[in-house]
GROMACS .gro file of C-alpha atoms in nm:
model
  408
    1MET     CA    1  -2.693   6.470   5.250
    2SER     CA    2  -2.566   6.812   5.140
    3THR     CA    3  -2.198   6.872   5.075
    4THR     CA    4  -2.018   7.196   5.144
    5LEU     CA    5  -1.804   7.258   4.838
    6PRO     CA    6  -1.476   7.447   4.862
    7ARG     CA    7  -1.457   7.798   4.722
    8PHE     CA    8  -1.141   7.975   4.615
    9PRO     CA    9  -1.048   8.276   4.402
   10PHE     CA   10  -0.963   8.211   4.040
   11HIS     CA   11  -0.920   8.389   3.710
   12TRP     CA   12  -1.056   8.301   3.369
   13ASP     CA   13  -1.060   8.447   3.022
   14LEU     CA   14  -1.156   8.350   2.669
   15ASN     CA   15  -0.892   8.272   2.409
   16PRO     CA   16  -0.910   8.538   2.136
   17GLY     CA   17  -0.744   8.298   1.890
   18TYR     CA   18  -1.006   8.025   1.931
   19ARG     CA   19  -1.151   7.909   1.599
   20GLN     CA   20  -1.499   7.780   1.671
   21HIS     CA   21  -1.617   7.497   1.443
   22ALA     CA   22  -1.287   7.496   1.254
   23PRO     CA   23  -1.175   7.169   1.090
   24TYR     CA   24  -0.870   6.979   1.214
   25GLY     CA   25  -0.632   7.133   0.964
   26PRO     CA   26  -0.281   7.086   0.822
   27ARG     CA   27  -0.115   7.269   1.114
   28GLN     CA   28  -0.262   7.019   1.355
   29VAL     CA   29  -0.215   6.708   1.138
   30ALA     CA   30   0.156   6.791   1.114
   31VAL     CA   31   0.178   6.749   1.493
   32LEU     CA   32  -0.065   6.466   1.577
   33ASN     CA   33  -0.251   6.239   1.337
   34ARG     CA   34  -0.421   5.901   1.300
   35ARG     CA   35  -0.113   5.727   1.165
   36GLY     CA   36   0.088   5.841   1.466
   37LEU     CA   37  -0.187   5.724   1.700
   38ASP     CA   38  -0.195   5.380   1.537
   39GLN     CA   39   0.183   5.348   1.583
   40ALA     CA   40   0.159   5.454   1.947
   41ARG     CA   41  -0.124   5.213   2.026
   42ARG     CA   42   0.062   4.925   1.861
   43CYS     CA   43   0.369   4.986   2.078
   44ILE     CA   44   0.200   5.070   2.407
   45SER     CA   45  -0.062   4.794   2.397
   46ALA     CA   46   0.224   4.539   2.377
   47TRP     CA   47   0.388   4.656   2.699
   48PRO     CA   48   0.351   4.429   3.004
   49GLY     CA   49   0.062   4.546   3.221
   50TYR     CA   50  -0.111   4.763   2.964
   51ARG     CA   51  -0.484   4.812   3.007
   52PRO     CA   52  -0.708   5.118   2.968
   53THR     CA   53  -0.754   5.314   3.289
   54PRO     CA   54  -1.113   5.364   3.410
   55LEU     CA   55  -1.347   5.649   3.318
   56VAL     CA   56  -1.537   5.712   3.641
   57GLY     CA   57  -1.867   5.894   3.680
   58LEU     CA   58  -1.908   6.143   3.966
   59PRO     CA   59  -2.286   6.189   3.987
   60GLY     CA   60  -2.280   6.313   4.345
   61LEU     CA   61  -2.043   6.596   4.266
   62ALA     CA   62  -2.229   6.675   3.943
   63LYS     CA   63  -2.553   6.712   4.136
   64ALA     CA   64  -2.389   6.929   4.401
   65LEU     CA   65  -2.247   7.156   4.128
   66HIS     CA   66  -2.574   7.159   3.930
   67VAL     CA   67  -2.415   7.020   3.613
   68GLY     CA   68  -2.544   6.730   3.408
   69ARG     CA   69  -2.251   6.490   3.430
   70ILE     CA   70  -1.886   6.467   3.533
   71SER     CA   71  -1.659   6.200   3.382
   72TYR     CA   72  -1.321   6.153   3.551
   73LYS     CA   73  -1.043   5.964   3.368
   74ASN     CA   74  -0.855   5.806   3.657
   75GLU     CA   75  -0.482   5.774   3.583
   76ALA     CA   76  -0.386   5.701   3.944
   77GLU     CA   77  -0.255   5.349   3.865
   78ARG     CA   78  -0.129   5.359   3.504
   79PHE     CA   79   0.144   5.091   3.481
   80GLY     CA   80   0.192   5.125   3.856
   81LEU     CA   81   0.357   5.466   3.806
   82ARG     CA   82   0.045   5.651   3.927
   83SER     CA   83   0.023   5.893   3.635
   84PHE     CA   84  -0.053   5.911   3.263
   85LYS     CA   85   0.308   6.002   3.186
   86PRO     CA   86   0.441   5.656   3.080
   87LEU     CA   87   0.222   5.682   2.771
   88GLY     CA   88   0.444   5.967   2.654
   89GLY     CA   89   0.787   5.937   2.814
   90ALA     CA   90   0.836   5.563   2.777
   91TYR     CA   91   0.685   5.561   2.428
   92ALA     CA   92   0.925   5.833   2.315
   93VAL     CA   93   1.216   5.627   2.454
   94GLN     CA   94   1.104   5.328   2.246
   95ARG     CA   95   1.072   5.543   1.932
   96CYS     CA   96   1.417   5.692   1.994
   97LEU     CA   97   1.569   5.344   2.027
   98LEU     CA   98   1.392   5.227   1.712
   99ARG     CA   99   1.548   5.511   1.513
  100GLU     CA  100   1.894   5.457   1.661
  101VAL     CA  101   1.894   5.080   1.605
  102ALA     CA  102   1.775   5.132   1.248
  103ALA     CA  103   2.059   5.378   1.186
  104ARG     CA  104   2.323   5.146   1.333
  105THR     CA  105   2.203   4.830   1.160
  106GLY     CA  106   2.114   4.988   0.827
  107ARG     CA  107   1.766   4.835   0.851
  108ASP     CA  108   1.453   5.039   0.801
  109ASP     CA  109   1.217   4.760   0.904
  110ILE     CA  110   1.291   4.734   1.279
  111ASP     CA  111   0.977   4.612   1.453
  112PRO     CA  112   0.892   4.776   1.791
  113ALA     CA  113   0.877   4.425   1.937
  114GLU     CA  114   1.251   4.391   1.870
  115ILE     CA  115   1.316   4.676   2.114
  116LEU     CA  116   1.082   4.530   2.373
  117ASP     CA  117   1.210   4.170   2.356
  118GLY     CA  118   1.582   4.254   2.370
  119THR     CA  119   1.672   4.151   2.015
  120HIS     CA  120   1.911   4.449   1.993
  121LYS     CA  121   2.010   4.465   2.359
  122ASP     CA  122   2.382   4.512   2.285
  123ILE     CA  123   2.313   4.826   2.082
  124VAL     CA  124   2.045   4.954   2.319
  125ALA     CA  125   2.270   4.914   2.624
  126GLY     CA  126   2.514   5.165   2.476
  127ILE     CA  127   2.250   5.437   2.430
  128THR     CA  128   2.179   5.706   2.692
  129VAL     CA  129   1.851   5.895   2.713
  130THR     CA  130   1.798   6.203   2.926
  131ALA     CA  131   1.517   6.438   3.026
  132ALA     CA  132   1.433   6.719   3.264
  133THR     CA  133   1.136   6.680   3.494
  134ASP     CA  134   0.931   6.806   3.786
  135GLY     CA  135   0.874   6.439   3.872
  136ASN     CA  136   0.635   6.231   3.664
  137HIS     CA  137   0.789   6.272   3.317
  138GLY     CA  138   1.134   6.175   3.446
  139ARG     CA  139   0.988   5.875   3.624
  140ALA     CA  140   0.821   5.766   3.299
  141VAL     CA  141   1.140   5.805   3.095
  142ALA     CA  142   1.338   5.613   3.359
  143TRP     CA  143   1.076   5.336   3.365
  144GLY     CA  144   1.088   5.310   2.987
  145ALA     CA  145   1.468   5.306   2.982
  146ARG     CA  146   1.469   5.018   3.233
  147MET     CA  147   1.205   4.826   3.034
  148PHE     CA  148   1.402   4.857   2.710
  149GLY     CA  149   1.753   4.830   2.858
  150CYS     CA  150   1.924   5.165   2.790
  151ARG     CA  151   2.101   5.408   3.025
  152CYS     CA  152   1.905   5.703   3.164
  153VAL     CA  153   2.007   6.035   3.325
  154ILE     CA  154   1.731   6.260   3.462
  155TYR     CA  155   1.763   6.628   3.556
  156ILE     CA  156   1.546   6.777   3.829
  157ASN     CA  157   1.531   7.132   3.962
  158GLU     CA  158   1.590   7.240   4.317
  159ALA     CA  159   1.219   7.249   4.408
  160VAL     CA  160   1.153   6.880   4.330
  161THR     CA  161   1.089   6.685   4.650
  162GLU     CA  162   1.323   6.412   4.768
  163ALA     CA  163   1.036   6.163   4.744
  164ARG     CA  164   1.000   6.233   4.373
  165GLU     CA  165   1.377   6.209   4.329
  166ARG     CA  166   1.383   5.867   4.497
  167ALA     CA  167   1.091   5.749   4.283
  168ILE     CA  168   1.288   5.827   3.967
  169ALA     CA  169   1.608   5.668   4.096
  170ALA     CA  170   1.414   5.352   4.186
  171TYR     CA  171   1.393   5.273   3.814
  172GLY     CA  172   1.770   5.276   3.775
  173ALA     CA  173   1.818   5.629   3.645
  174GLU     CA  174   2.100   5.860   3.750
  175VAL     CA  175   1.931   6.170   3.892
  176ARG     CA  176   2.107   6.507   3.881
  177ARG     CA  177   1.967   6.809   4.068
  178HIS     CA  178   2.016   7.141   3.888
  179PRO     CA  179   1.969   7.487   4.046
  180GLY     CA  180   1.687   7.706   3.926
  181SER     CA  181   1.349   7.625   3.771
  182TYR     CA  182   1.211   7.342   3.560
  183ASP     CA  183   1.295   7.543   3.249
  184ASP     CA  184   1.656   7.579   3.369
  185ALA     CA  185   1.676   7.200   3.409
  186VAL     CA  186   1.542   7.157   3.054
  187ARG     CA  187   1.820   7.375   2.917
  188GLU     CA  188   2.084   7.188   3.117
  189ALA     CA  189   1.964   6.849   2.992
  190PHE     CA  190   1.992   6.968   2.632
  191ALA     CA  191   2.337   7.119   2.687
  192VAL     CA  192   2.482   6.804   2.842
  193ALA     CA  193   2.318   6.582   2.580
  194ARG     CA  194   2.479   6.778   2.298
  195ARG     CA  195   2.817   6.748   2.465
  196GLU     CA  196   2.789   6.377   2.549
  197GLY     CA  197   2.602   6.248   2.246
  198TRP     CA  198   2.294   6.153   2.447
  199HIS     CA  199   1.933   6.152   2.330
  200VAL     CA  200   1.694   6.401   2.492
  201ILE     CA  201   1.337   6.289   2.558
  202PRO     CA  202   1.167   6.621   2.631
  203ASP     CA  203   0.798   6.679   2.689
  204THR     CA  204   0.832   7.034   2.556
  205THR     CA  205   0.998   7.211   2.265
  206ASP     CA  206   1.078   7.558   2.142
  207GLY     CA  207   1.046   7.428   1.787
  208THR     CA  208   1.411   7.337   1.730
  209VAL     CA  209   1.380   6.975   1.853
  210VAL     CA  210   1.055   6.821   1.736
  211GLU     CA  211   1.071   6.443   1.688
  212ALA     CA  212   1.094   6.323   2.050
  213PRO     CA  213   0.845   6.573   2.201
  214ARG     CA  214   0.602   6.486   1.920
  215ASP     CA  215   0.638   6.118   2.018
  216VAL     CA  216   0.570   6.209   2.381
  217THR     CA  217   0.254   6.396   2.288
  218GLN     CA  218   0.140   6.128   2.045
  219GLY     CA  219   0.170   5.870   2.322
  220TYR     CA  220  -0.057   6.080   2.543
  221ALA     CA  221  -0.320   6.066   2.269
  222VAL     CA  222  -0.366   5.695   2.346
  223MET     CA  223  -0.534   5.802   2.671
  224ALA     CA  224  -0.774   6.025   2.477
  225ALA     CA  225  -0.851   5.742   2.236
  226GLU     CA  226  -0.936   5.521   2.535
  227ILE     CA  227  -1.176   5.789   2.664
  228ILE     CA  228  -1.355   5.815   2.330
  229GLU     CA  229  -1.403   5.439   2.324
  230GLN     CA  230  -1.520   5.439   2.687
  231LEU     CA  231  -1.784   5.701   2.606
  232GLY     CA  232  -1.931   5.424   2.393
  233GLY     CA  233  -2.092   5.639   2.129
  234GLY     CA  234  -2.299   5.824   2.388
  235PRO     CA  235  -2.333   6.201   2.408
  236LEU     CA  236  -2.003   6.386   2.379
  237PRO     CA  237  -1.872   6.597   2.665
  238THR     CA  238  -1.970   6.959   2.625
  239HIS     CA  239  -1.660   7.074   2.817
  240ILE     CA  240  -1.312   6.931   2.873
  241PHE     CA  241  -1.104   7.086   3.154
  242LEU     CA  242  -0.736   7.005   3.101
  243GLN     CA  243  -0.424   7.068   3.309
  244ALA     CA  244  -0.187   7.266   3.087
  245GLY     CA  245   0.174   7.260   3.213
  246VAL     CA  246   0.383   7.284   2.896
  247GLY     CA  247   0.073   7.174   2.707
  248GLY     CA  248   0.150   6.819   2.593
  249MET     CA  249  -0.139   6.636   2.757
  250ALA     CA  250  -0.387   6.914   2.683
  251ALA     CA  251  -0.279   6.919   2.317
  252ALA     CA  252  -0.305   6.540   2.286
  253VAL     CA  253  -0.658   6.524   2.428
  254THR     CA  254  -0.775   6.827   2.231
  255ALA     CA  255  -0.624   6.690   1.910
  256GLN     CA  256  -0.780   6.345   1.949
  257PHE     CA  257  -1.127   6.485   2.011
  258TRP     CA  258  -1.086   6.746   1.736
  259GLU     CA  259  -0.961   6.501   1.474
  260THR     CA  260  -1.232   6.247   1.567
  261PHE     CA  261  -1.531   6.480   1.596
  262GLY     CA  262  -1.423   6.774   1.380
  263ARG     CA  263  -1.644   7.079   1.414
  264ASP     CA  264  -1.814   6.923   1.718
  265LEU     CA  265  -1.500   6.964   1.932
  266PRO     CA  266  -1.613   7.025   2.293
  267CYS     CA  267  -1.526   7.346   2.475
  268VAL     CA  268  -1.165   7.300   2.591
  269VAL     CA  269  -1.057   7.490   2.904
  270LEU     CA  270  -0.688   7.501   3.002
  271VAL     CA  271  -0.606   7.502   3.374
  272GLU     CA  272  -0.285   7.628   3.542
  273PRO     CA  273  -0.146   7.744   3.876
  274GLU     CA  274  -0.177   8.121   3.901
  275GLN     CA  275   0.198   8.181   3.957
  276CYS     CA  276   0.304   8.001   3.638
  277ALA     CA  277   0.012   8.052   3.402
  278CYS     CA  278   0.215   8.062   3.081
  279TRP     CA  279  -0.076   7.950   2.864
  280PHE     CA  280  -0.300   8.217   3.012
  281ALA     CA  281  -0.040   8.482   2.928
  282SER     CA  282   0.044   8.336   2.587
  283LEU     CA  283  -0.313   8.300   2.464
  284THR     CA  284  -0.402   8.644   2.594
  285LYS     CA  285  -0.117   8.794   2.389
  286GLN     CA  286  -0.157   8.541   2.105
  287GLN     CA  287   0.212   8.457   2.111
  288PRO     CA  288   0.419   8.221   2.329
  289THR     CA  289   0.505   8.422   2.641
  290ALA     CA  290   0.743   8.302   2.912
  291ILE     CA  291   0.665   8.344   3.281
  292THR     CA  292   0.978   8.430   3.477
  293GLY     CA  293   1.054   8.456   3.847
  294ASP     CA  294   0.928   8.213   4.110
  295THR     CA  295   0.714   7.954   3.928
  296ASP     CA  296   0.717   7.692   4.204
  297SER     CA  297   0.374   7.549   4.278
  298PHE     CA  298   0.214   7.289   4.499
  299MET     CA  299   0.085   7.158   4.164
  300SER     CA  300   0.445   7.071   4.083
  301GLY     CA  301   0.379   6.893   3.755
  302LEU     CA  302   0.228   7.215   3.619
  303ALA     CA  303   0.504   7.447   3.740
  304CYS     CA  304   0.623   7.545   3.392
  305GLY     CA  305   0.707   7.891   3.265
  306GLU     CA  306   0.714   7.827   2.889
  307VAL     CA  307   0.466   7.665   2.650
  308SER     CA  308   0.560   7.387   2.408
  309GLN     CA  309   0.564   7.503   2.047
  310LEU     CA  310   0.409   7.175   1.930
  311ALA     CA  311   0.122   7.212   2.174
  312TRP     CA  312   0.079   7.572   2.059
  313GLU     CA  313  -0.016   7.451   1.710
  314ILE     CA  314  -0.310   7.262   1.863
  315LEU     CA  315  -0.418   7.479   2.154
  316GLN     CA  316  -0.380   7.829   2.013
  317PRO     CA  317  -0.677   7.770   1.779
  318GLY     CA  318  -0.839   7.481   1.969
  319ALA     CA  319  -0.868   7.593   2.333
  320ARG     CA  320  -1.176   7.799   2.417
  321ALA     CA  321  -1.067   7.944   2.750
  322MET     CA  322  -0.809   7.954   3.029
  323VAL     CA  323  -0.840   7.926   3.407
  324SER     CA  324  -0.571   7.994   3.669
  325LEU     CA  325  -0.599   7.873   4.027
  326PRO     CA  326  -0.424   7.916   4.364
  327ASP     CA  327  -0.243   7.618   4.511
  328ALA     CA  328  -0.507   7.591   4.783
  329ALA     CA  329  -0.761   7.487   4.519
  330ALA     CA  330  -0.570   7.167   4.449
  331GLU     CA  331  -0.537   7.083   4.818
  332ALA     CA  332  -0.910   7.128   4.877
  333THR     CA  333  -0.998   6.916   4.574
  334MET     CA  334  -0.766   6.634   4.680
  335ARG     CA  335  -0.954   6.616   5.010
  336LEU     CA  336  -1.294   6.634   4.840
  337LEU     CA  337  -1.207   6.346   4.605
  338ALA     CA  338  -1.077   6.137   4.893
  339GLU     CA  339  -1.406   6.176   5.080
  340GLY     CA  340  -1.636   6.130   4.780
  341VAL     CA  341  -1.944   6.347   4.737
  342ASP     CA  342  -2.286   6.196   4.811
  343GLY     CA  343  -2.204   5.839   4.717
  344ASP     CA  344  -1.929   5.904   4.463
  345PRO     CA  345  -1.634   5.663   4.475
  346ARG     CA  346  -1.342   5.779   4.686
  347LEU     CA  347  -1.053   5.857   4.453
  348VAL     CA  348  -0.683   5.926   4.501
  349GLY     CA  349  -0.586   6.244   4.320
  350GLY     CA  350  -0.238   6.398   4.334
  351GLU     CA  351  -0.140   6.764   4.347
  352SER     CA  352  -0.135   6.822   3.971
  353GLY     CA  353  -0.387   6.554   3.888
  354VAL     CA  354  -0.687   6.734   4.040
  355ALA     CA  355  -0.634   7.078   3.886
  356GLY     CA  356  -0.888   7.028   3.609
  357LEU     CA  357  -1.156   6.918   3.855
  358ALA     CA  358  -1.070   7.210   4.084
  359ALA     CA  359  -1.138   7.447   3.795
  360VAL     CA  360  -1.475   7.278   3.731
  361ILE     CA  361  -1.569   7.333   4.096
  362ALA     CA  362  -1.468   7.700   4.074
  363VAL     CA  363  -1.646   7.774   3.746
  364ALA     CA  364  -1.966   7.595   3.852
  365GLN     CA  365  -1.998   7.833   4.148
  366ASP     CA  366  -1.943   8.155   3.952
  367ASP     CA  367  -2.228   8.296   3.741
  368ALA     CA  368  -2.010   8.512   3.518
  369ALA     CA  369  -1.768   8.229   3.440
  370GLN     CA  370  -2.059   7.996   3.365
  371ASP     CA  371  -2.207   8.248   3.123
  372ASP     CA  372  -1.873   8.294   2.944
  373LEU     CA  373  -1.816   7.919   2.909
  374GLY     CA  374  -2.173   7.812   2.836
  375PHE     CA  375  -2.175   7.607   3.155
  376ASP     CA  376  -2.512   7.494   3.292
  377HIS     CA  377  -2.718   7.204   3.431
  378HIS     CA  378  -2.702   7.026   3.094
  379SER     CA  379  -2.320   7.030   3.074
  380HIS     CA  380  -2.128   6.703   3.050
  381VAL     CA  381  -1.779   6.774   3.181
  382LEU     CA  382  -1.471   6.559   3.117
  383VAL     CA  383  -1.165   6.592   3.341
  384ILE     CA  384  -0.839   6.398   3.353
  385GLY     CA  385  -0.724   6.276   3.693
  386SER     CA  386  -0.372   6.280   3.559
  387GLU     CA  387  -0.191   6.148   3.868
  388GLY     CA  388  -0.247   5.968   4.193
  389ALA     CA  389  -0.026   5.978   4.503
  390THR     CA  390   0.307   6.027   4.324
  391ASP     CA  391   0.442   6.183   4.644
  392GLU     CA  392   0.304   5.964   4.923
  393ALA     CA  393   0.420   6.185   5.210
  394MET     CA  394   0.272   6.497   5.052
  395TYR     CA  395  -0.056   6.317   4.988
  396ARG     CA  396  -0.086   6.204   5.347
  397GLN     CA  397   0.000   6.552   5.474
  398VAL     CA  398  -0.276   6.712   5.266
  399VAL     CA  399  -0.550   6.450   5.291
  400GLY     CA  400  -0.475   6.332   5.644
  401ARG     CA  401  -0.446   5.960   5.569
  402PRO     CA  402  -0.241   5.736   5.343
  403TRP     CA  403  -0.347   5.692   4.982
  404GLN     CA  404  -0.382   5.316   5.029
  405GLU     CA  405  -0.662   5.373   5.279
  406VAL     CA  406  -0.848   5.599   5.036
  407ALA     CA  407  -0.798   5.360   4.745
  408ALA     CA  408  -0.927   5.068   4.949
   0.00000   0.00000   0.00000
């Protein structure tokens, strides 16, 4: 049975700062490293409900696109939050509480288990964490705050849907809506935190606050470590298509593959909505470049106008190329995943979660893009299905049926 694949306009370019076959150097080790990964895995693997999410093959779609193999890391049910984000947001909350308890008790040997089991609940209850979010990061921080027992205040911007707001509040967080963009909400969270003595758990940084966003990114690397283990020593992916946003997830996956495989790092392609393609602009100019104006996107988790400085240290030399897509590409890919292609499993992919796969579909149908990226029938492509139906009403509106029916 033949499948009619969606087509949509897109843009791509090569990163002029890419350092092919470069070693994982001091710049990168200062951001993400093996010691940090070991700490993150120790904490996260002890959380209730932890288990690696599946790496799913999509042979039907691979055949339809004339590529060798597509591997899809399915984050649709991570800890029941339906995205990869708890690995970063909740882990950074735990690390923040570890540091604060150590400072207040004068002990430098606080075990992460002491935060998880409530040993220091009286201290933890008096600590407030805060973050700005388009949805999933705030939900992850709120979930972590509830698990560990501290107070949480989350800032959202005016474009965040009410469904996402309710999902955050369901974990006990106070949610405050701030006018403007995601980046405006980030600035507000920092301003209030400085005034109130709160602890910010950001997933991005301009370089002035580093510790917490590094913890967030290091937590994401646990997902990449799972993927490497799930590949089982088989052939490496030739290409990894990664949703960019501020860059945290893309940096974590790139760093883990780069540090593990060195000069054999696969071709990394960053993917963004066309109206907020800050990585596209930044890598083109070889300096962090903000996108201003209307950055709202259907791919709401990627609607960011400024890159993270920590991610820049990894992706400026490590990413091979950039792709920007219209919102319609994500909608079409959500529907395609829900139907399955020629025997592929039917998968629930959310608005931001399918962007990487949408870019694969676009590139595989464009001769010039394939030539630029070395994309052919031998290619083994890895994508991250970074979220499931995090907005149930939106998912049903786009796909035409509830996510539970697709998942079943």
